[in-house]
């Protein structure tokens, strides 16, 4: 279920495509089990394969992913450390659709790290393993992604106030 949710949050909205990605994921996992690096978490390895398979699907179909956020996902934004709680701003001015639209406009690499951190509740180390980037880069992407998301949400609020 968590892998299905992750693939959906990466932007794969079609249930049949999600099933295809998961099927490919488990086939690749089985076929490459001997290549698994036991120093890493197994779940991180699975998420990495899920990420790669989802991106491959997007390339094959030549589509841009669309972000899927549920109402229950908004509670996960409590984890965002900031002087002013982003969740309070969201709760006051935006609904789930506005958040989904804003998250869709965030640069892909930043959106992916935000999804892994705040929706999938992965640690920086796990995100680093999944995306195969250094932990410092993960922290940078999360910080920049939060800034992009905040700017997008503020622009949306300004445009709707006019």
Tab-separated table of C-alpha atoms in Angstrom:
chain	number	residue	atom	x	y	z
A	1	UNK	CA	0.000	0.000	0.000
A	2	UNK	CA	2.806	2.439	0.821
A	3	UNK	CA	4.508	1.808	-2.527
A	4	UNK	CA	1.186	2.232	-4.340
A	5	UNK	CA	0.644	5.510	-2.483
A	6	UNK	CA	4.170	6.677	-3.320
A	7	UNK	CA	3.764	5.936	-7.041
A	8	UNK	CA	0.416	7.767	-7.025
A	9	UNK	CA	1.940	10.747	-5.259
A	10	UNK	CA	4.744	10.896	-7.797
A	11	UNK	CA	2.028	11.690	-10.300
A	12	UNK	CA	0.844	8.379	-11.681
A	13	UNK	CA	-2.924	8.866	-11.462
A	14	UNK	CA	-4.151	5.946	-13.597
A	15	UNK	CA	-4.768	2.839	-11.410
A	16	UNK	CA	-3.745	0.539	-14.288
A	17	UNK	CA	-0.424	2.362	-14.654
A	18	UNK	CA	0.143	2.102	-10.908
A	19	UNK	CA	-0.453	-1.652	-11.072
A	20	UNK	CA	1.960	-1.926	-14.019
A	21	UNK	CA	4.638	-0.004	-12.119
A	22	UNK	CA	4.190	-2.181	-9.027
A	23	UNK	CA	4.291	-5.361	-11.093
A	24	UNK	CA	7.518	-4.243	-12.780
A	25	UNK	CA	8.903	-3.234	-9.387
A	26	UNK	CA	8.357	-6.653	-7.845
A	27	UNK	CA	9.678	-8.436	-10.919
A	28	UNK	CA	12.854	-6.350	-10.871
A	29	UNK	CA	13.147	-6.820	-7.125
A	30	UNK	CA	12.919	-10.591	-7.498
A	31	UNK	CA	15.289	-10.737	-10.459
A	32	UNK	CA	17.891	-8.498	-8.786
A	33	UNK	CA	17.618	-9.708	-5.211
A	34	UNK	CA	21.240	-10.891	-5.297
A	35	UNK	CA	22.337	-7.330	-6.135
A	36	UNK	CA	20.659	-5.877	-3.046
A	37	UNK	CA	23.131	-3.997	-0.831
A	38	UNK	CA	22.368	-5.250	2.674
A	39	UNK	CA	23.963	-2.156	4.234
A	40	UNK	CA	20.900	-0.177	3.056
A	41	UNK	CA	17.321	-0.507	4.227
A	42	UNK	CA	15.307	-2.901	2.084
A	43	UNK	CA	12.410	-0.430	1.915
A	44	UNK	CA	14.736	2.247	0.530
A	45	UNK	CA	15.795	-0.151	-2.191
A	46	UNK	CA	12.136	-0.858	-3.046
A	47	UNK	CA	11.304	2.860	-3.116
A	48	UNK	CA	14.270	3.465	-5.426
A	49	UNK	CA	13.017	0.832	-7.851
A	50	UNK	CA	9.481	2.279	-7.593
A	51	UNK	CA	10.845	5.745	-8.332
A	52	UNK	CA	12.811	4.523	-11.358
A	53	UNK	CA	9.892	2.520	-12.730
A	54	UNK	CA	7.519	5.473	-12.344
A	55	UNK	CA	9.927	7.828	-14.115
A	56	UNK	CA	10.360	5.225	-16.878
A	57	UNK	CA	6.584	5.082	-17.284
A	58	UNK	CA	6.440	8.870	-17.642
A	59	UNK	CA	9.201	8.784	-20.260
A	60	UNK	CA	7.486	5.979	-22.189
A	61	UNK	CA	4.137	7.763	-22.144
A	62	UNK	CA	5.732	11.205	-22.488
A	63	UNK	CA	3.453	12.664	-19.845
A	64	UNK	CA	4.076	15.110	-17.041
A	65	UNK	CA	3.232	13.707	-13.629
A	66	UNK	CA	0.370	15.283	-11.718
A	67	UNK	CA	0.477	15.496	-7.942
A	68	UNK	CA	-2.193	13.662	-5.976
A	69	UNK	CA	-2.803	14.891	-2.425
A	70	UNK	CA	-5.638	13.774	-0.168
A	71	UNK	CA	-7.221	15.705	2.697
A	72	UNK	CA	-5.570	13.348	5.200
A	73	UNK	CA	-2.164	14.160	3.706
A	74	UNK	CA	-2.445	17.755	4.878
A	75	UNK	CA	-1.841	16.646	8.475
A	76	UNK	CA	1.636	15.496	7.461
A	77	UNK	CA	2.647	19.099	6.863
A	78	UNK	CA	2.839	19.427	10.670
A	79	UNK	CA	6.344	17.991	10.240
A	80	UNK	CA	7.608	21.005	8.301
A	81	UNK	CA	9.892	22.945	10.631
A	82	UNK	CA	9.526	26.657	10.017
A	83	UNK	CA	9.095	29.830	12.043
A	84	UNK	CA	5.573	30.214	10.755
A	85	UNK	CA	3.743	26.941	10.348
A	86	UNK	CA	3.020	26.309	6.704
A	87	UNK	CA	0.116	24.121	7.794
A	88	UNK	CA	-1.571	27.075	9.508
A	89	UNK	CA	-1.307	29.112	6.310
A	90	UNK	CA	-2.664	26.238	4.277
A	91	UNK	CA	-5.532	25.600	6.704
A	92	UNK	CA	-6.529	29.270	6.645
A	93	UNK	CA	-6.285	30.050	2.945
A	94	UNK	CA	-6.214	26.857	0.886
A	95	UNK	CA	-7.938	23.577	0.439
A	96	UNK	CA	-6.468	20.311	-0.839
A	97	UNK	CA	-6.964	21.315	-4.478
A	98	UNK	CA	-4.913	24.491	-4.052
A	99	UNK	CA	-2.149	22.523	-2.357
A	100	UNK	CA	-2.208	19.889	-5.094
A	101	UNK	CA	-2.033	22.586	-7.779
A	102	UNK	CA	0.803	24.369	-5.978
A	103	UNK	CA	2.749	21.146	-5.400
A	104	UNK	CA	2.394	20.348	-9.107
A	105	UNK	CA	4.206	23.593	-9.949
A	106	UNK	CA	7.192	22.801	-7.726
A	107	UNK	CA	10.284	21.613	-9.628
A	108	UNK	CA	10.208	17.810	-10.029
A	109	UNK	CA	13.290	17.044	-7.941
A	110	UNK	CA	12.036	19.244	-5.092
A	111	UNK	CA	8.502	17.837	-5.289
A	112	UNK	CA	9.850	14.283	-5.072
A	113	UNK	CA	11.862	15.041	-1.938
A	114	UNK	CA	8.884	16.833	-0.352
A	115	UNK	CA	6.639	13.860	-1.081
A	116	UNK	CA	9.148	11.397	0.367
A	117	UNK	CA	9.790	13.494	3.467
A	118	UNK	CA	6.356	14.789	4.393
A	119	UNK	CA	3.903	12.369	2.803
A	120	UNK	CA	5.895	9.133	2.960
A	121	UNK	CA	7.657	10.194	6.209
A	122	UNK	CA	11.082	8.989	5.078
A	123	UNK	CA	14.264	10.061	6.838
A	124	UNK	CA	16.945	12.062	5.056
A	125	UNK	CA	19.076	8.914	4.897
A	126	UNK	CA	16.273	6.912	3.305
A	127	UNK	CA	15.557	9.688	0.799
A	128	UNK	CA	19.264	9.809	0.003
A	129	UNK	CA	19.243	6.057	-0.679
A	130	UNK	CA	16.034	6.197	-2.723
A	131	UNK	CA	17.071	9.104	-4.942
A	132	UNK	CA	20.776	8.209	-4.914
A	133	UNK	CA	21.856	11.701	-3.878
A	134	UNK	CA	23.873	12.873	-0.849
A	135	UNK	CA	21.992	13.674	2.373
A	136	UNK	CA	23.128	17.296	2.140
A	137	UNK	CA	21.493	17.535	-1.264
A	138	UNK	CA	18.304	16.055	0.202
A	139	UNK	CA	18.270	18.802	2.836
A	140	UNK	CA	18.868	21.442	0.168
A	141	UNK	CA	16.105	20.074	-2.080
A	142	UNK	CA	13.642	20.003	0.826
A	143	UNK	CA	14.500	23.555	1.815
A	144	UNK	CA	14.244	24.842	-1.753
A	145	UNK	CA	11.073	22.844	-2.353
A	146	UNK	CA	9.411	24.343	0.723
A	147	UNK	CA	10.388	27.818	-0.467
A	148	UNK	CA	9.016	27.149	-3.973
A	149	UNK	CA	5.820	25.744	-2.502
A	150	UNK	CA	5.404	28.739	-0.222
A	151	UNK	CA	5.958	31.203	-3.096
A	152	UNK	CA	3.483	29.317	-5.274
A	153	UNK	CA	0.892	29.287	-2.496
A	154	UNK	CA	1.406	33.008	-1.846
A	155	UNK	CA	1.045	33.785	-5.557
A	156	UNK	CA	-2.155	31.749	-5.635
A	157	UNK	CA	-3.499	33.632	-2.621
A	158	UNK	CA	-2.591	36.995	-4.204
A	159	UNK	CA	-4.268	36.012	-7.477
A	160	UNK	CA	-7.459	34.885	-5.741
A	161	UNK	CA	-7.625	37.999	-3.571
A	162	UNK	CA	-7.674	40.297	-6.609
